[in-house]
mmCIF file of N, CA, C and O in Angstrom:
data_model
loop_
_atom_site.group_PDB
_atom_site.id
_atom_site.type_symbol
_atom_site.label_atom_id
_atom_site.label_comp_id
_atom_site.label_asym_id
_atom_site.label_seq_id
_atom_site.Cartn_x
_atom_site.Cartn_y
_atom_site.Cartn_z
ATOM 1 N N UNK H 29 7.848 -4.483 23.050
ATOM 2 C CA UNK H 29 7.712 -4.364 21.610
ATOM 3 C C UNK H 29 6.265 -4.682 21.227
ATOM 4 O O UNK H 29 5.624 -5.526 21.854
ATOM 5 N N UNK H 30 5.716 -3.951 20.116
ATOM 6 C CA UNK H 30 4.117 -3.919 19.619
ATOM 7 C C UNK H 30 4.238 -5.559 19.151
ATOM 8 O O UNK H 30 5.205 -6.179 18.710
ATOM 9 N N UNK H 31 3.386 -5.824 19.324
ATOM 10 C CA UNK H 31 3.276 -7.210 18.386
ATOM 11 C C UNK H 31 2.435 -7.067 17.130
ATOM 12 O O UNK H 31 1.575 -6.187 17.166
ATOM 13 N N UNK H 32 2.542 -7.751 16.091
ATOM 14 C CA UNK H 32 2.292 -7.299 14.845
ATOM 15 C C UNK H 32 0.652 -7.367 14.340
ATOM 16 O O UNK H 32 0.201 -8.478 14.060
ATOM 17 N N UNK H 33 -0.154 -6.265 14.240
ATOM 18 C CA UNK H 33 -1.227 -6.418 13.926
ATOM 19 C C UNK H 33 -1.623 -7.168 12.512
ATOM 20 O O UNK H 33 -0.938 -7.138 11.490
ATOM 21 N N UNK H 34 -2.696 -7.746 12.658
ATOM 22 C CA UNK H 34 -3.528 -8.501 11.820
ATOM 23 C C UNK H 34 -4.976 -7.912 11.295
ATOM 24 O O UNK H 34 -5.527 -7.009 11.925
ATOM 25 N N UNK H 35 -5.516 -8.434 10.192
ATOM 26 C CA UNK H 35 -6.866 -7.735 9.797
ATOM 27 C C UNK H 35 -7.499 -8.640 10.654
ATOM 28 O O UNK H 35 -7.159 -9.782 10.961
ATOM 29 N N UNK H 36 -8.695 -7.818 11.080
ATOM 30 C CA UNK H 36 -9.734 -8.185 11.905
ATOM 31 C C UNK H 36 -10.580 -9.516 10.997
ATOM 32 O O UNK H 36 -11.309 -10.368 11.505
ATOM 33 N N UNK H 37 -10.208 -9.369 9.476
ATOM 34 C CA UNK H 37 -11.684 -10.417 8.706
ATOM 35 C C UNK H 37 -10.401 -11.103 8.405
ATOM 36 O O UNK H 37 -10.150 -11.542 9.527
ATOM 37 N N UNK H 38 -9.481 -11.467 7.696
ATOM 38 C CA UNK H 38 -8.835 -12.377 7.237
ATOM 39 C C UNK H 38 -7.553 -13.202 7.984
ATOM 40 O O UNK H 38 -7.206 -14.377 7.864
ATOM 41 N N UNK H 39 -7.046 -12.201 8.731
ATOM 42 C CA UNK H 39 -6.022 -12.945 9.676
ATOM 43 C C UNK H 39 -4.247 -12.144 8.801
ATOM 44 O O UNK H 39 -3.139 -12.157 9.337
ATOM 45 N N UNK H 40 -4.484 -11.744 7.847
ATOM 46 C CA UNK H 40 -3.274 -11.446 6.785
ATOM 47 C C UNK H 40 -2.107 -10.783 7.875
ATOM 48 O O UNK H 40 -2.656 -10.494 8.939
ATOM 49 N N UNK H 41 -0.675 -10.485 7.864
ATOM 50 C CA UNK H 41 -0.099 -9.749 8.861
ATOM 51 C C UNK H 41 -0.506 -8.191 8.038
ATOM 52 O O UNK H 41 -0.590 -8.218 6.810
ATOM 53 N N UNK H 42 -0.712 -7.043 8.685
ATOM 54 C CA UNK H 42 -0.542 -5.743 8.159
ATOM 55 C C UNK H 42 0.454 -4.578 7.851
ATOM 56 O O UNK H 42 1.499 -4.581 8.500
ATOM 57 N N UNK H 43 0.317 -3.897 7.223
ATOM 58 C CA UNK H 43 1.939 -3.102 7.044
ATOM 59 C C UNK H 43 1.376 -1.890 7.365
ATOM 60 O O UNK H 43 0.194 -1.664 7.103
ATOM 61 N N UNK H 44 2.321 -0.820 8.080
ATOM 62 C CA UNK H 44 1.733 0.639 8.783
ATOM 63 C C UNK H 44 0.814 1.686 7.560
ATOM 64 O O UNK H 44 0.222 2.740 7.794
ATOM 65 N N UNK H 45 0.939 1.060 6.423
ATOM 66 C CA UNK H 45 -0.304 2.075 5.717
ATOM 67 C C UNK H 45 -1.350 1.292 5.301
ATOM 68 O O UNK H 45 -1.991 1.945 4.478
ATOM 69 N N UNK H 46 -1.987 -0.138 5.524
ATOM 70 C CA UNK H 46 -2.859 -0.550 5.588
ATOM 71 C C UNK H 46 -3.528 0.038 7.131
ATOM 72 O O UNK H 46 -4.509 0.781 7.090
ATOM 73 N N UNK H 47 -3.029 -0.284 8.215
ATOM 74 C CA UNK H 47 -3.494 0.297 9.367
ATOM 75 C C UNK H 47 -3.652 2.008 9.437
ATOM 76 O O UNK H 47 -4.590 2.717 9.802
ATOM 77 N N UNK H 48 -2.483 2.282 8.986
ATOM 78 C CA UNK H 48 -2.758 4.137 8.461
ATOM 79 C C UNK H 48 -4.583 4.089 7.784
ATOM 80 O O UNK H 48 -5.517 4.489 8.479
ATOM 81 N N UNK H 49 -4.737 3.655 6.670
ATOM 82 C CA UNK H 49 -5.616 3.881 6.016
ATOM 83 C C UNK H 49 -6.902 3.654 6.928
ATOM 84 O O UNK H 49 -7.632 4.544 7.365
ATOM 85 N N UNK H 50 -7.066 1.889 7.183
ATOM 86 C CA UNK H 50 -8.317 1.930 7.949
ATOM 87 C C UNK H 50 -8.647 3.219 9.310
ATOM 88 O O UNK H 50 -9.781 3.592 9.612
ATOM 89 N N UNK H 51 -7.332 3.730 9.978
ATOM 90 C CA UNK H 51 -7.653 4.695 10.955
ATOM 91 C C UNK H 51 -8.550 6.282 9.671
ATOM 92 O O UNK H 51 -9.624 6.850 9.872
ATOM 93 N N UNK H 52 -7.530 6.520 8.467
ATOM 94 C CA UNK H 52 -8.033 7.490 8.036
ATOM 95 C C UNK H 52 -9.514 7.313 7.463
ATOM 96 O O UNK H 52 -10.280 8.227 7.771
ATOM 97 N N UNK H 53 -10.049 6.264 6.663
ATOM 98 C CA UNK H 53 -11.300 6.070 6.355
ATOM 99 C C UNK H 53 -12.190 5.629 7.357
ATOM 100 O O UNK H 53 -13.391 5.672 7.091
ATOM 101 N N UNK H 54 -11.781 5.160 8.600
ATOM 102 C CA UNK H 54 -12.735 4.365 8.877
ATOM 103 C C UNK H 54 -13.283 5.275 10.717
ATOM 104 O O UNK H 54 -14.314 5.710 11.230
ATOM 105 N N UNK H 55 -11.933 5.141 11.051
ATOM 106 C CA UNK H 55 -12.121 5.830 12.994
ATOM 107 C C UNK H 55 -10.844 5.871 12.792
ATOM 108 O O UNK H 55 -10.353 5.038 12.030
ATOM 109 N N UNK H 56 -9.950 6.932 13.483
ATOM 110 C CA UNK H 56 -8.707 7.061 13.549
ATOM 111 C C UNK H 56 -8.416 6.536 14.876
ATOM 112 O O UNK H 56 -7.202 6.456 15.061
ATOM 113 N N UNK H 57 -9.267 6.076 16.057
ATOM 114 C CA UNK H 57 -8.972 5.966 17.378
ATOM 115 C C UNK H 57 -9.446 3.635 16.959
ATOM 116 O O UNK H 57 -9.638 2.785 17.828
ATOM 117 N N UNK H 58 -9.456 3.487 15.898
ATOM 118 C CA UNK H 58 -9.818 2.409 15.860
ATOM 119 C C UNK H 58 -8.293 1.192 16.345
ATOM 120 O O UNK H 58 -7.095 1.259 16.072
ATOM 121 N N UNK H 59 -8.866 0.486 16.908
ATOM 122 C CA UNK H 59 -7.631 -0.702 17.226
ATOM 123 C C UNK H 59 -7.490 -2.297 17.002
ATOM 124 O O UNK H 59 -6.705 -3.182 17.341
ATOM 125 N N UNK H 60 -8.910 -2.159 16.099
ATOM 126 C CA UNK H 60 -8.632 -3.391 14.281
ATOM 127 C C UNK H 60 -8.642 -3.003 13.463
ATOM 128 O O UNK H 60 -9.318 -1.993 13.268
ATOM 129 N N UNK H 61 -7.894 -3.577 12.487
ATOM 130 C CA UNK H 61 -7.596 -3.118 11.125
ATOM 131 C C UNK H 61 -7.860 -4.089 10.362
ATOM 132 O O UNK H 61 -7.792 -5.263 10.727
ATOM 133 N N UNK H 62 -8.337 -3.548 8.716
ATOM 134 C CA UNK H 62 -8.457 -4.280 7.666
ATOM 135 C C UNK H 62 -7.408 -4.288 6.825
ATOM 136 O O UNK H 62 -6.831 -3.234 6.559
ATOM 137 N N UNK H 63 -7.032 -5.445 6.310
ATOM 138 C CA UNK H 63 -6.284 -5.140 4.954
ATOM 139 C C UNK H 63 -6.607 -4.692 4.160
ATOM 140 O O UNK H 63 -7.823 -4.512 4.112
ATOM 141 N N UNK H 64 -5.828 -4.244 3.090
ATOM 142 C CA UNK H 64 -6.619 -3.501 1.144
ATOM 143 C C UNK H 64 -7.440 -4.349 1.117
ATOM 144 O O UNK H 64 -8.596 -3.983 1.330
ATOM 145 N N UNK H 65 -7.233 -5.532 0.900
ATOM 146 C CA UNK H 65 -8.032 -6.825 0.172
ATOM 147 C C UNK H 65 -9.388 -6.604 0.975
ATOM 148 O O UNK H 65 -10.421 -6.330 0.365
ATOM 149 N N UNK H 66 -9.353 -6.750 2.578
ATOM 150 C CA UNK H 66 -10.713 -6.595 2.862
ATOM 151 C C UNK H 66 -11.878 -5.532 3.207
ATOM 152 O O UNK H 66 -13.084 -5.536 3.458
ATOM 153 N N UNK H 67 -10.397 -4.263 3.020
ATOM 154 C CA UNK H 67 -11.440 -3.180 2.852
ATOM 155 C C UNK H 67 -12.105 -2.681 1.931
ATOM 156 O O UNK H 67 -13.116 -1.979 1.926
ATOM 157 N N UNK H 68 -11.147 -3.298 0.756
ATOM 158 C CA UNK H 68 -11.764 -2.900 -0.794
ATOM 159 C C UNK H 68 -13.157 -3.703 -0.801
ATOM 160 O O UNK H 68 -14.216 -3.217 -1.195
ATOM 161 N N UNK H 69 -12.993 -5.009 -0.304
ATOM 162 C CA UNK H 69 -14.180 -5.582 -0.591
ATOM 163 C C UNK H 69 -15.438 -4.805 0.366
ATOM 164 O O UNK H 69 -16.601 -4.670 -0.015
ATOM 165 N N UNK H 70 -14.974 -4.418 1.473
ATOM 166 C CA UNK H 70 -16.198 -3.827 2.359
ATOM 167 C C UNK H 70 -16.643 -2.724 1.742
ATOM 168 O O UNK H 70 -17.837 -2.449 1.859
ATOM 169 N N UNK H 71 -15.807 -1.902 0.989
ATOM 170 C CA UNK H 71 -16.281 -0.627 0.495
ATOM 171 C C UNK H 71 -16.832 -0.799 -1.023
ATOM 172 O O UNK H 71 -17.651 -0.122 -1.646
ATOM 173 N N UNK H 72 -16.124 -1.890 -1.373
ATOM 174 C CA UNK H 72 -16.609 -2.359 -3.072
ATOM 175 C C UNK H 72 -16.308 -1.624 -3.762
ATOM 176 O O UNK H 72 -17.173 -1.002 -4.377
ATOM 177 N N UNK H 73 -14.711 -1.321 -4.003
ATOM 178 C CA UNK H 73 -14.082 -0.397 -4.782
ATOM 179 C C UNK H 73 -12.594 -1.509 -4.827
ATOM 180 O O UNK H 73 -12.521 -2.456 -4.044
ATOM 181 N N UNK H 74 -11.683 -1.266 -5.669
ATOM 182 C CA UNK H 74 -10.913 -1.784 -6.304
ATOM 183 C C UNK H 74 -9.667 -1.647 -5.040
ATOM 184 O O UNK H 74 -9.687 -1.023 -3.979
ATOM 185 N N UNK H 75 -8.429 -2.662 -5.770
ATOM 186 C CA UNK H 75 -7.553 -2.432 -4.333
ATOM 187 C C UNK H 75 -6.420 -1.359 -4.804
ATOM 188 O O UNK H 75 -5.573 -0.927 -4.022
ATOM 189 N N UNK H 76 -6.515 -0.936 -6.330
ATOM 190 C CA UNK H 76 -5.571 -0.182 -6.822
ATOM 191 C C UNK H 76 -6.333 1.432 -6.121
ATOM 192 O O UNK H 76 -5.835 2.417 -5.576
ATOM 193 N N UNK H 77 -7.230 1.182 -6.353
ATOM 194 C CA UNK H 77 -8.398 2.700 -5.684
ATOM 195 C C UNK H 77 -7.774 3.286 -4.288
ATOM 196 O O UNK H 77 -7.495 4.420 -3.896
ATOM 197 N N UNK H 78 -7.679 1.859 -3.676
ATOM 198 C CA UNK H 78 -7.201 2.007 -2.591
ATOM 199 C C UNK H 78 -5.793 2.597 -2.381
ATOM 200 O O UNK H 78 -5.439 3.410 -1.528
ATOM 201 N N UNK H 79 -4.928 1.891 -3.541
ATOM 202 C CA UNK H 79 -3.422 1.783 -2.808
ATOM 203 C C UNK H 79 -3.318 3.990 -3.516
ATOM 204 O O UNK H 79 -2.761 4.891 -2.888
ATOM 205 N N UNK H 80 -3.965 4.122 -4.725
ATOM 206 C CA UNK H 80 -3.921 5.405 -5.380
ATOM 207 C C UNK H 80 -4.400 6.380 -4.147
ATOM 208 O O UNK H 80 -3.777 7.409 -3.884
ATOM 209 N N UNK H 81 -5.589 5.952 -3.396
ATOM 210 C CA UNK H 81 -5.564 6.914 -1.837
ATOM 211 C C UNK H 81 -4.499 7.242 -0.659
ATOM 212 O O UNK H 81 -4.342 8.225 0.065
ATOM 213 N N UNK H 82 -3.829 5.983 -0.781
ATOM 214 C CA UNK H 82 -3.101 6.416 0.058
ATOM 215 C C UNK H 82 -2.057 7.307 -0.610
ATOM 216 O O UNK H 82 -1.845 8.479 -0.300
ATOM 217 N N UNK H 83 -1.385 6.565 -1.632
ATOM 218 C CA UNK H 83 -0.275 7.635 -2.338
ATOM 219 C C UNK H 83 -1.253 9.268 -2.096
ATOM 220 O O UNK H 83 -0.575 10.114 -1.513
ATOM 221 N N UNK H 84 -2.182 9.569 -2.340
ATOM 222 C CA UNK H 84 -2.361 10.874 -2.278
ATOM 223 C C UNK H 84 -2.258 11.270 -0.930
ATOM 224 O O UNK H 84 -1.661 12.298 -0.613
ATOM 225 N N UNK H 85 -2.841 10.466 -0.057
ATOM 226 C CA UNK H 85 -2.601 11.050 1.696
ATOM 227 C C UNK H 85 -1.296 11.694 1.711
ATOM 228 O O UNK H 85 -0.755 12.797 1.801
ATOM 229 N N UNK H 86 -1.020 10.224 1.552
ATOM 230 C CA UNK H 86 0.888 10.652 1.415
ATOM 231 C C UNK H 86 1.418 11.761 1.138
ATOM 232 O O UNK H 86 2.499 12.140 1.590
ATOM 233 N N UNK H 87 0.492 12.566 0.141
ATOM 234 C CA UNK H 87 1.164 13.733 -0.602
ATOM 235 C C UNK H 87 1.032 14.724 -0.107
ATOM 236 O O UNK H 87 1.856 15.636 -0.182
ATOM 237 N N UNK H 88 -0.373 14.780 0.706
ATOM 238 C CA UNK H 88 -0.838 15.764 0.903
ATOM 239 C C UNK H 88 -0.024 15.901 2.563
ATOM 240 O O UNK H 88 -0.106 16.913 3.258
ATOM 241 N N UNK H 89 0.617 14.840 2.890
ATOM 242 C CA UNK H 89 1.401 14.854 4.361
ATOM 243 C C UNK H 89 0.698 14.451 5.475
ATOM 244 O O UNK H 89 1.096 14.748 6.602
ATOM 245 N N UNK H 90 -0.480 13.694 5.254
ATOM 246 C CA UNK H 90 -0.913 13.121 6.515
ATOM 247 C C UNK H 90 -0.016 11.297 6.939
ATOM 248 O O UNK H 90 0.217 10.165 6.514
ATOM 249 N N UNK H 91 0.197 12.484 8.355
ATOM 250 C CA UNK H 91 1.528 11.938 9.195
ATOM 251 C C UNK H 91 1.365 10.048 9.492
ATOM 252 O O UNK H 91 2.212 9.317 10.006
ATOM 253 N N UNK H 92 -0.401 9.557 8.812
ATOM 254 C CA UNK H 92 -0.361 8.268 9.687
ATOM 255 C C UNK H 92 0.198 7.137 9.092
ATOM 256 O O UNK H 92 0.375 6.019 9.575
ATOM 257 N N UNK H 93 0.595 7.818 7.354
ATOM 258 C CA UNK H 93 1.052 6.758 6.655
ATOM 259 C C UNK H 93 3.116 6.656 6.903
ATOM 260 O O UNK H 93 3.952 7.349 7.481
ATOM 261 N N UNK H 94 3.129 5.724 6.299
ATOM 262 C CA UNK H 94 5.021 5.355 6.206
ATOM 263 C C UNK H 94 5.434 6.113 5.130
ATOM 264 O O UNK H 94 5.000 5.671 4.066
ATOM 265 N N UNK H 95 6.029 6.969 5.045
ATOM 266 C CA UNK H 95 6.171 7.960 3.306
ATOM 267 C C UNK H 95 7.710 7.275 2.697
ATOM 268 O O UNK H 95 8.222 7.715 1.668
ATOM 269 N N UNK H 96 8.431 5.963 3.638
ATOM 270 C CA UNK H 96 9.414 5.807 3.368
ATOM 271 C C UNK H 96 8.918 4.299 2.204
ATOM 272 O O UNK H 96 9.392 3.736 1.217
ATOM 273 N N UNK H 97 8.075 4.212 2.821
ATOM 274 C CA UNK H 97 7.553 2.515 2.097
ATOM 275 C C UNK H 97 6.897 3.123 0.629
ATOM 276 O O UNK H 97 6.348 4.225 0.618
ATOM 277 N N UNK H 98 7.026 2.213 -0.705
ATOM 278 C CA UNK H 98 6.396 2.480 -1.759
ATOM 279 C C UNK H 98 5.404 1.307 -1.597
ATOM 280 O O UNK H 98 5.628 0.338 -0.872
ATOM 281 N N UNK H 99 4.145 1.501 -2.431
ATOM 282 C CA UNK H 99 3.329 0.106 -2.388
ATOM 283 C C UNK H 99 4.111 -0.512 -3.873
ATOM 284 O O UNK H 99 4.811 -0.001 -4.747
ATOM 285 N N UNK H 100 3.590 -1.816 -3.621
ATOM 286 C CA UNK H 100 3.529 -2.736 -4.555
ATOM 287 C C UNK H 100 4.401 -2.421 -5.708
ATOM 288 O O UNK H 100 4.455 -3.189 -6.669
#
């Protein structure tokens, strides 16, 4: 069984579309992840900015997010 990833800066546990996201913005072959909280701050954009990106991934059907999970 995977054991449960963590953000690389804060330690937070992660949920599969925080890790979805950092692969889509950041390296998709990447194997740390940030949370909203600390990617918003790395990118210096808001965490609603954030969570509104993924809902659109989502829409558009890229497979890396959970389409069963709603945020917040």
């Amino acid at each position: 069984m995977n054991k449960p990833e963590r953000c690389k800066k804060c330690g937070r546990l992660l949920i599969q579309d925080e890790i979805a996201l950092h692969k889509k913005l950041y390296n998709r072959a990447a194997a740390s992840f940030f949370c909203l909280s600390c990617s918003a701050e790395y990118l210096n954009v808001t965490i609603e900015l954030l969570e509104l990106k993924i809902c659109q991934f989502k829409e558009m059907g890229c497979t890396l997010f959970d389409e069963n999970r709603e945020l917040h």
